[in-house]
Amino acid sequence: MAAMLGIGLWGLDRGGMWGDESVTFQVARRTVPQIWRLLHDVDAVHGLYYLFMHAVLAVHPGEVVLRLPSVCAATVTAGLVAALGVRLAGPRIGLWAGLLYAITPMTGHYAQEGRSYALVAAGVAGATLLLLRAVDAATARAWWPYGTVVALTCLLHELAVLVLCAHAVTLALTRVPRRVWSGWGCAAAAVVLLLLPLVWVSQGQAGQVAWLAPPGWDRVERLARNFSPGPDGAVFWGSLLLMALGLRERRLAAVALPLLLVPPGILMTVSQVRPLYHDRYVLYALAGGSLLVAAGAGRVAGALGRMRFAGRRVRIAGRRVRIGGRRVRIGGRRVRIGRRRVRIGGRRVRIAGRRVHALLGVTGVLALTVTFLHHLPVHRQDRSAAQRPDNLAVVSALAVRQMRPGDPVLFVPSVGRLAALAYPKGFRRVRDIALRESAPRSGTLWGREATPGELRQRLASVDRVWVVAERDALDPRRPPSDPVERTKLAVLAEEFTVREEHARDGVTLRLYVRPSAGDVSPGTATTARLPESRPASPTARPRPARW
């Protein structure tokens, strides 16, 4: 947990929020009635998380505070993964599993994001531990904590309900008695019934994930690499080998393997018909991979630890004994020699057991430390704002430097207004020419805009307008489906020319002016295009929609 906390806090203030984080930031700062109104039309799947963050940001609204709950949740998850390893295979496996979870780059990525996925992962890990306790207790009361945690986790994100399928497979593999199935079934049924209203509402908002595509084998490979403590090289292939060895720890594998495979497998299969899959939606399955890798490492360590002590001197209760045969006498007592244990008067004594286990445990920790240091550039790169799809702080900074007081600004598409909502300082002096009703008052994420007719009238009254546009949004070969967005592009092309252009981190800032007589035809730039301040990161992911 200390390792995960340190990794999570390292570089937490990366200097800018990206789109989805800005949604959390601006929605959580609204009043509770305004949040409730928003959830009727959009983002119902994140409703509980927004209400939770409303209380958090009431303490201090800032980027670091926005991400702290995710850091704390990842820290708790690392401890819960370790607790699962201890319960299923012993302290050494638990220690390694928790550290593996902490040093995995995917864990650190979502531990530093102001979204709900790290909290969901903590809930799933806690529910899995409560499942094991309920199975051992075999009482009806033991299922109440399990059902409560699963329900809260699913309300944070409804796709966490797939963990119930993983737990069902675990119960089947461990061949639990009928009374256990009865208790689990009642808890699972209660969770599903509680979740049905949220599912019904969110289905009406499914357009938010229309950008998702059916996953192919490339997404399977990408997920496998994301679940590894190292995305490539010997660490990745070594992790796969250790996972295979970890399957021989049957009790642990019965819990870890379904958690690792069932939720992603079901979601990928469903997404072939109705795309719903994204890696972050199954972040909680990563715990299963860490447990299996640790179990495989434990098998290797056990094989190394099983050595014969022939010809060596071992101190037993202060007496020195040479182990070279099957039996020796110590003070008149007969001693039976096994591989790693001796029997003295009916009591079994481990020969140098503590030293061997300590040495193996420390060796494993050192190996994990070396793995983390080897992939330190990956972790460092992930703590750059350029690794997120966009950096809204940069957009605001550009606006401060380039726009004059009173300048009209047009966002293309309207989702670009998130920059003004997250960082209003850069847009206080300008006027949003397309906005008809603000986001909080309209119960939307980025406000309600004027109709196409109203927008034409407003643009007809200005001679210059700044346009904040996403990458490729101004491409005439990709006309938008929304009539308001089409009107924006049409008016700009017909009545204005480009005077200035600034591009950075995938966002373009253009100054359009109305040409006077004798000027070049509308739509033609009158100045050379300025180069981007920084090239877009080749590893940056495409900007996702809000879900």
Coordinates of C-alpha atoms in Angstrom, one line a residue:
M1 CA 0.0 0.0 0.0
A2 CA 2.9 2.4 0.7
A3 CA 4.4 1.6 -2.7
M4 CA 1.0 2.2 -4.4
L5 CA 0.5 5.5 -2.5
G6 CA 4.0 6.7 -3.5
I7 CA 3.5 5.8 -7.1
G8 CA 0.0 7.4 -7.1
L9 CA 1.2 10.7 -5.6
W10 CA 4.2 10.9 -7.9
G11 CA 3.5 13.6 -10.5
L12 CA -0.1 13.9 -9.5
D13 CA -0.3 17.5 -10.5
R14 CA 0.6 17.2 -14.2
G15 CA -0.6 20.7 -15.1
G16 CA -3.9 20.1 -16.8
M17 CA -7.1 18.2 -16.9
W18 CA -8.3 16.3 -20.0
G19 CA -11.9 16.2 -21.3
D20 CA -13.4 13.5 -19.1
E21 CA -11.7 14.8 -16.0
S22 CA -13.0 18.2 -16.7
V23 CA -16.5 16.8 -16.9
T24 CA -16.0 15.4 -13.4
F25 CA -14.7 18.7 -12.2
Q26 CA -17.4 20.9 -13.5
V27 CA -20.3 18.5 -12.8
A28 CA -19.3 17.8 -9.2
R29 CA -19.1 21.6 -8.5
R30 CA -22.8 22.0 -9.4
T31 CA -25.6 21.9 -6.8
V32 CA -27.2 18.5 -6.0
P33 CA -30.4 19.5 -7.9
Q34 CA -28.4 20.5 -10.9
I35 CA -26.5 17.2 -10.8
W36 CA -29.8 15.3 -10.5
R37 CA -31.3 17.1 -13.5
L38 CA -28.2 16.3 -15.6
L39 CA -28.4 12.6 -14.8
H40 CA -31.9 12.3 -16.3
D41 CA -30.4 13.1 -19.8
V42 CA -26.7 12.1 -19.7
D43 CA -24.1 10.3 -17.6
A44 CA -26.5 8.4 -15.3
V45 CA -23.9 5.7 -15.1
H46 CA -21.6 8.1 -13.2
G47 CA -24.3 9.6 -11.0
L48 CA -23.1 8.2 -7.6
Y49 CA -19.5 9.1 -8.4
Y50 CA -20.5 12.7 -9.2
L51 CA -22.4 13.0 -5.9
F52 CA -19.4 11.6 -4.1
M53 CA -17.0 14.0 -5.8
H54 CA -19.4 16.9 -5.1
A55 CA -18.6 16.3 -1.4
V56 CA -14.9 15.9 -2.1
L57 CA -14.5 19.1 -4.1
A58 CA -16.6 21.0 -1.6
V59 CA -13.5 20.8 0.6
H60 CA -11.2 22.4 -2.0
P61 CA -11.8 22.5 -5.8
G62 CA -8.6 21.7 -7.5
E63 CA -6.9 19.2 -9.8
V64 CA -4.9 17.4 -7.1
V65 CA -8.0 17.0 -4.9
L66 CA -9.9 15.8 -8.0
R67 CA -7.5 12.9 -8.4
L68 CA -6.8 12.1 -4.7
P69 CA -9.9 9.7 -4.3
S70 CA -8.5 7.6 -7.2
V71 CA -5.0 7.5 -5.6
C72 CA -6.5 6.4 -2.3
A73 CA -8.7 3.8 -4.0
A74 CA -5.7 2.3 -5.8
T75 CA -3.8 2.2 -2.5
V76 CA -6.7 0.3 -0.9
T77 CA -6.9 -2.0 -3.9
A78 CA -3.2 -2.9 -3.6
G79 CA -3.8 -3.8 0.0
L80 CA -6.9 -5.9 -0.8
V81 CA -5.0 -7.8 -3.6
A82 CA -2.3 -8.6 -1.1
A83 CA -4.9 -9.7 1.5
L84 CA -6.4 -12.0 -1.2
G85 CA -3.0 -13.5 -1.9
V86 CA -2.3 -14.1 1.8
R87 CA -5.7 -15.8 2.3
L88 CA -5.3 -18.0 -0.8
A89 CA -1.6 -18.8 -0.9
G90 CA 0.3 -17.3 2.0
P91 CA 2.1 -14.1 3.0
R92 CA 4.8 -14.2 0.4
I93 CA 2.4 -14.5 -2.5
G94 CA 0.2 -11.8 -1.0
L95 CA 3.2 -9.4 -0.7
W96 CA 4.2 -10.0 -4.3
A97 CA 0.7 -9.8 -5.6
G98 CA 0.1 -6.4 -3.9
L99 CA 3.4 -5.0 -5.2
L100 CA 2.7 -6.4 -8.7
Y101 CA -0.6 -4.5 -8.8
A102 CA 1.1 -1.3 -7.6
I103 CA 3.9 -1.3 -10.2
T104 CA 1.7 -2.1 -13.2
P105 CA 1.6 1.0 -15.4
M106 CA -2.2 0.6 -16.1
T107 CA -2.8 0.9 -12.3
G108 CA -0.8 4.1 -12.0
H109 CA -2.5 5.6 -15.0
Y110 CA -6.0 5.3 -13.6
A111 CA -4.8 6.0 -10.1
Q112 CA -4.1 9.5 -11.3
E113 CA -7.4 10.1 -13.2
G114 CA -10.4 12.0 -11.8
R115 CA -12.8 9.3 -12.9
S116 CA -14.5 6.3 -11.1
Y117 CA -12.5 3.4 -12.4
A118 CA -10.0 3.1 -9.6
L119 CA -12.8 3.2 -7.1
V120 CA -14.6 0.4 -8.9
A121 CA -11.4 -1.7 -8.8
A122 CA -11.3 -1.2 -5.1
G123 CA -14.9 -2.3 -4.7
V124 CA -14.4 -5.4 -6.8
A125 CA -11.3 -6.4 -4.8
G126 CA -13.1 -5.9 -1.5
A127 CA -16.1 -7.8 -2.7
T128 CA -13.9 -10.7 -3.8
L129 CA -12.4 -10.9 -0.3
L130 CA -15.8 -10.7 1.3
L131 CA -16.9 -13.6 -1.0
L132 CA -14.2 -15.8 0.4
R133 CA -15.1 -14.9 4.0
A134 CA -18.8 -15.5 3.3
V135 CA -18.0 -18.9 1.9
D136 CA -15.9 -19.9 4.9
A137 CA -18.5 -18.5 7.4
A138 CA -21.4 -20.3 5.6
T139 CA -24.0 -18.1 7.3
A140 CA -26.8 -15.9 5.9
R141 CA -25.5 -12.8 7.7
A142 CA -22.1 -13.1 6.1
W143 CA -23.6 -12.3 2.7
W144 CA -24.9 -8.9 3.7
P145 CA -21.4 -7.2 3.6
Y146 CA -20.7 -8.8 0.2
G147 CA -24.0 -7.8 -1.3
T148 CA -23.6 -4.2 0.0
V149 CA -20.1 -3.7 -1.5
V150 CA -21.1 -5.2 -4.8
A151 CA -24.1 -3.0 -5.0
L152 CA -22.2 0.2 -4.3
T153 CA -19.5 -0.8 -6.8
C154 CA -22.1 -1.4 -9.5
L155 CA -23.7 1.9 -8.8
L156 CA -20.3 3.5 -9.3
H157 CA -20.2 1.9 -12.8
E158 CA -22.8 -0.6 -13.9
L159 CA -20.4 -2.7 -16.0
A160 CA -18.9 -3.9 -12.7
V161 CA -21.9 -6.2 -12.4
L162 CA -19.9 -8.6 -14.6
V163 CA -17.9 -9.5 -11.4
L164 CA -21.0 -11.5 -10.3
C165 CA -20.3 -13.8 -13.3
A166 CA -16.7 -14.2 -12.3
H167 CA -17.7 -15.0 -8.7
A168 CA -20.2 -17.6 -9.9
V169 CA -17.5 -19.3 -11.9
T170 CA -15.3 -19.3 -8.7
L171 CA -18.0 -20.9 -6.7
A172 CA -18.5 -23.6 -9.4
L173 CA -14.7 -24.3 -9.6
T174 CA -14.5 -24.7 -5.8
R175 CA -17.6 -26.9 -5.6
V176 CA -19.2 -25.1 -2.7
P177 CA -22.2 -26.7 -1.0
R178 CA -25.8 -25.8 -1.9
R179 CA -26.3 -23.5 1.1
V180 CA -23.4 -21.3 -0.2
W181 CA -25.0 -21.1 -3.6
S182 CA -28.3 -20.1 -1.9
G183 CA -26.7 -17.2 0.0
W184 CA -24.7 -16.0 -2.9
G185 CA -27.8 -16.2 -5.2
C186 CA -29.9 -14.0 -2.8
A187 CA -27.1 -11.4 -2.6
A188 CA -26.6 -11.4 -6.4
A189 CA -30.3 -11.1 -7.1
A190 CA -30.6 -8.1 -4.7
V191 CA -27.8 -6.4 -6.5
V192 CA -29.3 -7.0 -10.0
L193 CA -32.7 -5.7 -8.8
L194 CA -31.2 -2.6 -7.3
L195 CA -29.2 -2.0 -10.6
L196 CA -32.2 -2.4 -13.0
P197 CA -33.4 1.2 -12.8
L198 CA -29.9 2.5 -13.5
V199 CA -29.6 0.1 -16.5
W200 CA -32.9 1.2 -17.8
V201 CA -32.0 4.9 -17.7
S202 CA -28.5 4.4 -19.1
Q203 CA -29.8 2.5 -22.0
G204 CA -31.6 5.6 -23.2
Q205 CA -28.2 7.4 -23.0
A206 CA -26.3 4.8 -25.0
G207 CA -25.4 7.3 -27.7
Q208 CA -22.6 8.5 -25.4
V209 CA -20.6 5.3 -26.3
A210 CA -21.5 5.4 -30.0
W211 CA -17.8 6.1 -30.7
L212 CA -16.8 2.6 -29.5
A213 CA -16.0 -0.1 -32.1
P214 CA -16.2 -3.9 -31.8
P215 CA -12.9 -5.1 -30.3
G216 CA -10.7 -7.4 -32.3
W217 CA -7.7 -9.5 -31.4
D218 CA -5.5 -6.4 -31.3
R219 CA -7.6 -5.2 -28.3
V220 CA -7.1 -8.6 -26.6
E221 CA -3.3 -8.2 -27.1
R222 CA -3.4 -4.6 -25.9
L223 CA -5.3 -5.6 -22.7
A224 CA -2.9 -8.5 -22.0
R225 CA 0.0 -6.0 -22.3
N226 CA -1.8 -3.5 -20.1
F227 CA -2.3 -6.1 -17.4
S228 CA 1.4 -6.9 -17.3
P229 CA 3.9 -5.1 -15.0
G230 CA 5.8 -4.4 -18.3
P231 CA 4.1 -3.9 -21.6
D232 CA 6.8 -5.6 -23.7
G233 CA 10.1 -7.5 -23.7
A234 CA 11.1 -10.2 -21.2
V235 CA 8.9 -8.8 -18.4
F236 CA 5.7 -9.3 -20.5
W237 CA 6.6 -12.8 -21.7
G238 CA 7.8 -13.7 -18.3
S239 CA 4.5 -12.6 -16.8
L240 CA 2.6 -14.8 -19.2
L241 CA 4.8 -17.8 -18.2
L242 CA 4.3 -17.1 -14.5
M243 CA 0.5 -16.8 -15.0
A244 CA 0.5 -20.3 -16.6
L245 CA 2.5 -21.7 -13.6
G246 CA 0.2 -19.9 -11.2
L247 CA -2.7 -22.0 -12.5
R248 CA -1.2 -24.9 -10.5
E249 CA -2.2 -23.1 -7.3
R250 CA -5.7 -24.4 -7.7
R251 CA -7.3 -22.5 -4.8
L252 CA -5.9 -19.2 -5.9
A253 CA -6.5 -19.9 -9.6
A254 CA -10.2 -20.6 -8.9
V255 CA -10.5 -17.0 -7.7
A256 CA -8.0 -15.2 -9.9
L257 CA -8.6 -16.8 -13.3
P258 CA -12.4 -16.0 -13.5
L259 CA -11.7 -12.5 -12.3
L260 CA -9.1 -12.0 -15.0
L261 CA -11.0 -13.6 -17.9
V262 CA -14.7 -13.6 -17.4
P263 CA -15.6 -9.8 -17.2
P264 CA -13.4 -8.8 -20.2
G265 CA -14.4 -12.0 -22.1
I266 CA -18.2 -11.3 -21.7
L267 CA -17.8 -7.6 -22.5
M268 CA -15.8 -8.2 -25.6
T269 CA -18.3 -10.9 -26.8
V270 CA -21.3 -8.6 -26.3
S271 CA -19.4 -5.8 -28.0
Q272 CA -19.3 -7.7 -31.2
V273 CA -23.0 -7.0 -31.5
R274 CA -23.3 -3.8 -29.4
P275 CA -19.9 -2.1 -28.8
L276 CA -19.5 -1.4 -25.1
Y277 CA -15.9 -2.4 -24.5
H278 CA -13.0 -0.3 -23.3
D279 CA -10.0 -1.3 -21.3
R280 CA -10.9 1.0 -18.4
Y281 CA -14.3 -0.6 -18.0
V282 CA -12.5 -3.8 -16.9
L283 CA -9.7 -2.3 -14.9
Y284 CA -10.8 -4.3 -11.9
A285 CA -9.9 -7.6 -13.7
L286 CA -6.2 -6.6 -13.4
A287 CA -6.2 -7.9 -9.8
G288 CA -6.6 -11.5 -11.1
G289 CA -3.6 -11.1 -13.3
S290 CA -1.4 -9.9 -10.4
L291 CA -2.5 -12.8 -8.2
L292 CA -1.7 -15.4 -10.9
V293 CA 1.7 -13.9 -11.7
A294 CA 2.6 -13.9 -7.9
A295 CA 1.4 -17.5 -7.6
G296 CA 3.5 -18.5 -10.5
A297 CA 6.5 -16.8 -8.9
G298 CA 5.7 -18.6 -5.7
R299 CA 5.8 -21.9 -7.5
V300 CA 9.3 -21.1 -8.9
A301 CA 10.5 -19.9 -5.5
G302 CA 9.1 -23.1 -3.9
A303 CA 11.1 -25.2 -6.4
L304 CA 14.2 -23.3 -5.6
G305 CA 13.6 -23.6 -1.9
R306 CA 13.2 -27.4 -1.9
M307 CA 16.8 -28.3 -1.7
R308 CA 18.5 -31.3 0.1
F309 CA 20.6 -30.5 3.0
A310 CA 23.0 -33.5 2.6
G311 CA 26.5 -32.7 3.8
R312 CA 25.5 -29.4 5.5
R313 CA 25.5 -28.5 9.2
V314 CA 22.2 -27.3 10.6
R315 CA 21.7 -26.0 14.2
I316 CA 18.6 -27.5 15.9
A317 CA 17.8 -26.2 19.4
G318 CA 21.4 -25.2 19.9
R319 CA 22.9 -28.5 18.8
R320 CA 24.9 -29.0 15.7
V321 CA 23.9 -32.0 13.6
R322 CA 25.3 -33.4 10.3
I323 CA 22.5 -34.4 7.9
G324 CA 23.9 -37.1 5.8
G325 CA 21.6 -40.0 6.4
R326 CA 18.0 -40.8 7.1
R327 CA 18.2 -40.7 10.9
V328 CA 20.5 -39.3 13.5
R329 CA 20.4 -39.1 17.3
I330 CA 20.4 -35.9 19.3
G331 CA 20.8 -36.4 23.0
G332 CA 19.3 -39.8 22.9
R333 CA 16.4 -38.8 20.7
R334 CA 15.8 -40.1 17.2
V335 CA 15.5 -37.5 14.5
R336 CA 13.7 -38.3 11.2
I337 CA 15.1 -36.3 8.3
G338 CA 12.7 -35.1 5.5
R339 CA 13.5 -32.7 2.7
R340 CA 12.9 -29.5 4.6
R341 CA 11.6 -30.6 7.9
V342 CA 12.8 -32.9 10.7
R343 CA 10.7 -34.7 13.3
I344 CA 12.0 -34.5 16.9
G345 CA 9.9 -36.4 19.4
G346 CA 6.8 -36.1 17.3
R347 CA 7.2 -32.4 16.7
R348 CA 8.1 -31.1 13.2
V349 CA 10.8 -28.5 13.0
R350 CA 11.6 -26.6 9.8
I351 CA 15.3 -26.6 9.0
A352 CA 16.4 -23.0 8.3
G353 CA 12.8 -22.4 7.0
R354 CA 12.5 -18.8 8.2
R355 CA 15.8 -17.9 6.6
V356 CA 14.9 -19.5 3.3
H357 CA 11.4 -17.9 3.2
A358 CA 12.9 -14.5 4.1
L359 CA 15.5 -14.8 1.4
L360 CA 13.0 -15.8 -1.2
G361 CA 10.6 -13.0 -0.2
V362 CA 13.3 -10.3 -0.3
T363 CA 14.5 -11.7 -3.7
G364 CA 11.0 -11.3 -5.1
V365 CA 10.7 -7.8 -3.8
L366 CA 14.1 -6.9 -5.4
A367 CA 13.0 -8.4 -8.7
L368 CA 9.8 -6.3 -8.7
T369 CA 11.8 -3.2 -7.8
V370 CA 14.1 -3.9 -10.8
T371 CA 11.1 -4.4 -13.0
F372 CA 9.6 -1.1 -11.9
L373 CA 13.0 0.8 -12.5
H374 CA 13.3 -0.9 -15.9
H375 CA 9.9 0.5 -16.9
L376 CA 10.4 3.8 -15.2
P377 CA 10.3 5.7 -18.5
V378 CA 6.9 4.3 -19.2
H379 CA 5.6 5.6 -15.8
R380 CA 7.3 8.9 -16.2
Q381 CA 5.8 9.4 -19.7
D382 CA 2.4 8.6 -18.4
R383 CA 2.7 11.4 -15.9
S384 CA 2.8 13.9 -18.7
A385 CA -0.4 15.8 -19.7
A386 CA 0.5 14.9 -23.3
Q387 CA -0.3 11.3 -22.7
R388 CA -4.0 12.1 -22.2
P389 CA -6.2 12.8 -25.2
D390 CA -6.1 16.6 -24.7
N391 CA -4.9 19.2 -22.2
L392 CA -7.6 21.8 -21.6
A393 CA -5.2 24.0 -19.6
V394 CA -3.1 24.6 -22.7
V395 CA -6.3 25.7 -24.6
S396 CA -7.0 28.2 -21.9
A397 CA -3.5 29.5 -21.9
L398 CA -3.6 30.0 -25.6
A399 CA -6.8 32.0 -25.2
V400 CA -5.3 34.3 -22.6
R401 CA -2.4 35.1 -24.9
Q402 CA -4.2 35.5 -28.2
M403 CA -7.8 36.8 -27.6
R404 CA -8.7 40.4 -26.9
P405 CA -11.4 41.5 -24.5
G406 CA -14.8 41.3 -26.2
D407 CA -13.7 38.9 -28.9
P408 CA -16.4 36.4 -30.0
V409 CA -15.4 32.7 -29.7
L410 CA -16.9 29.7 -31.4
F411 CA -16.3 26.1 -30.2
V412 CA -16.2 23.4 -32.9
P413 CA -17.7 21.0 -31.9
S414 CA -19.6 22.3 -28.8
V415 CA -17.8 19.8 -26.5
G416 CA -14.7 22.1 -26.9
R417 CA -16.5 24.4 -24.4
L418 CA -15.2 22.1 -21.7
A419 CA -12.0 24.1 -21.8
A420 CA -13.9 27.2 -20.8
L421 CA -15.8 25.3 -18.1
A422 CA -12.7 23.8 -16.6
Y423 CA -10.4 26.8 -17.0
P424 CA -12.7 29.9 -17.2
K425 CA -9.8 32.3 -16.7
G426 CA -8.8 32.2 -20.3
F427 CA -12.3 32.9 -21.6
R428 CA -13.6 35.5 -19.1
R429 CA -12.9 38.4 -21.4
V430 CA -14.5 36.9 -24.5
R431 CA -18.1 36.1 -25.4
D432 CA -19.3 32.7 -26.4
I433 CA -21.3 33.6 -29.5
A434 CA -23.1 30.3 -30.0
L435 CA -24.1 29.6 -26.4
R436 CA -27.8 30.1 -25.6
E437 CA -28.0 28.5 -22.1
S438 CA -25.2 27.6 -19.8
A439 CA -24.4 24.0 -18.9
P440 CA -25.6 24.1 -15.3
R441 CA -28.9 25.8 -16.1
S442 CA -29.6 23.6 -19.2
G443 CA -28.8 20.4 -17.4
T444 CA -26.3 19.4 -20.0
L445 CA -22.5 18.8 -20.0
W446 CA -21.4 21.7 -22.1
G447 CA -24.5 24.0 -22.5
R448 CA -27.2 24.4 -25.1
E449 CA -26.4 26.3 -28.3
A450 CA -28.4 28.5 -30.6
T451 CA -30.4 27.1 -33.5
P452 CA -28.8 27.2 -37.0
G453 CA -30.9 30.3 -37.9
E454 CA -30.0 32.1 -34.7
L455 CA -26.3 31.2 -35.1
R456 CA -26.3 32.7 -38.6
Q457 CA -27.7 35.9 -37.4
R458 CA -25.2 36.1 -34.5
L459 CA -22.2 35.5 -36.8
A460 CA -23.5 38.1 -39.3
S461 CA -23.1 40.8 -36.7
V462 CA -19.3 40.2 -36.2
D463 CA -16.3 40.9 -38.3
R464 CA -13.9 38.5 -36.5
V465 CA -14.3 35.3 -34.5
W466 CA -12.0 33.0 -32.7
V467 CA -12.6 29.3 -33.3
V468 CA -11.5 26.6 -30.8
A469 CA -11.6 23.3 -32.7
E470 CA -10.6 19.7 -32.0
R471 CA -8.2 18.0 -34.3
D472 CA -9.8 17.2 -37.7
A473 CA -13.1 19.0 -36.7
L474 CA -12.5 21.6 -39.4
D475 CA -11.9 19.1 -42.1
P476 CA -14.5 19.7 -44.9
R477 CA -14.2 16.1 -46.0
R478 CA -15.8 14.9 -42.7
P479 CA -19.0 16.9 -42.3
P480 CA -20.7 16.6 -38.9
S481 CA -24.2 15.1 -38.6
D482 CA -25.4 17.8 -36.2
P483 CA -27.1 20.7 -38.0
V484 CA -25.6 23.4 -35.7
E485 CA -22.1 22.1 -36.3
R486 CA -22.7 22.0 -40.0
T487 CA -23.9 25.6 -39.8
K488 CA -20.7 26.7 -38.0
L489 CA -18.5 25.2 -40.7
A490 CA -20.7 26.5 -43.6
V491 CA -20.7 30.1 -42.3
L492 CA -17.0 30.1 -41.6
A493 CA -16.3 28.8 -45.1
E494 CA -18.7 31.2 -46.9
E495 CA -18.2 34.5 -45.1
F496 CA -14.8 34.4 -43.3
T497 CA -11.1 33.9 -44.0
V498 CA -8.3 32.6 -41.7
R499 CA -6.1 35.3 -40.4
E500 CA -4.2 33.4 -37.7
E501 CA -3.8 29.8 -36.6
H502 CA -2.2 28.3 -33.5
A503 CA -2.1 24.5 -32.9
R504 CA -1.1 22.6 -29.8
D505 CA -1.8 19.2 -28.3
G506 CA -4.4 18.3 -30.8
V507 CA -6.4 21.6 -30.4
T508 CA -6.5 24.3 -33.1
L509 CA -7.1 28.0 -32.3
R510 CA -8.0 30.1 -35.4
L511 CA -8.8 33.7 -35.9
Y512 CA -11.4 34.1 -38.7
V513 CA -12.0 37.6 -40.1
R514 CA -14.6 38.9 -42.6
P515 CA -12.8 39.8 -45.8
S516 CA -13.0 43.3 -47.2
A517 CA -13.3 44.2 -50.9
G518 CA -10.3 43.1 -52.9
D519 CA -9.3 40.5 -50.3
V520 CA -8.8 36.9 -51.1
S521 CA -11.9 34.6 -51.4
P522 CA -13.5 33.4 -48.1
G523 CA -12.0 30.3 -46.5
T524 CA -8.4 31.2 -47.7
A525 CA -5.7 31.8 -45.1
T526 CA -4.0 35.2 -45.4
T527 CA -1.1 34.2 -43.2
A528 CA 1.1 31.2 -43.1
R529 CA 0.1 28.5 -40.7
L530 CA 2.1 28.5 -37.5
P531 CA 3.7 25.2 -36.5
E532 CA 2.4 23.3 -33.6
S533 CA 4.1 24.1 -30.3
R534 CA 4.6 20.4 -29.6
P535 CA 3.8 17.4 -31.8
A536 CA 1.0 15.1 -30.7
S537 CA 2.2 12.1 -28.8
P538 CA 2.3 8.9 -30.9
T539 CA 1.1 7.0 -28.0
A540 CA -1.8 9.3 -27.1
R541 CA -5.2 7.6 -27.2
P542 CA -8.1 8.9 -29.3
R543 CA -10.4 11.1 -27.3
P544 CA -13.2 9.2 -25.8
A545 CA -16.7 10.4 -25.2
R546 CA -18.2 10.7 -21.7
W547 CA -19.2 7.4 -20.2

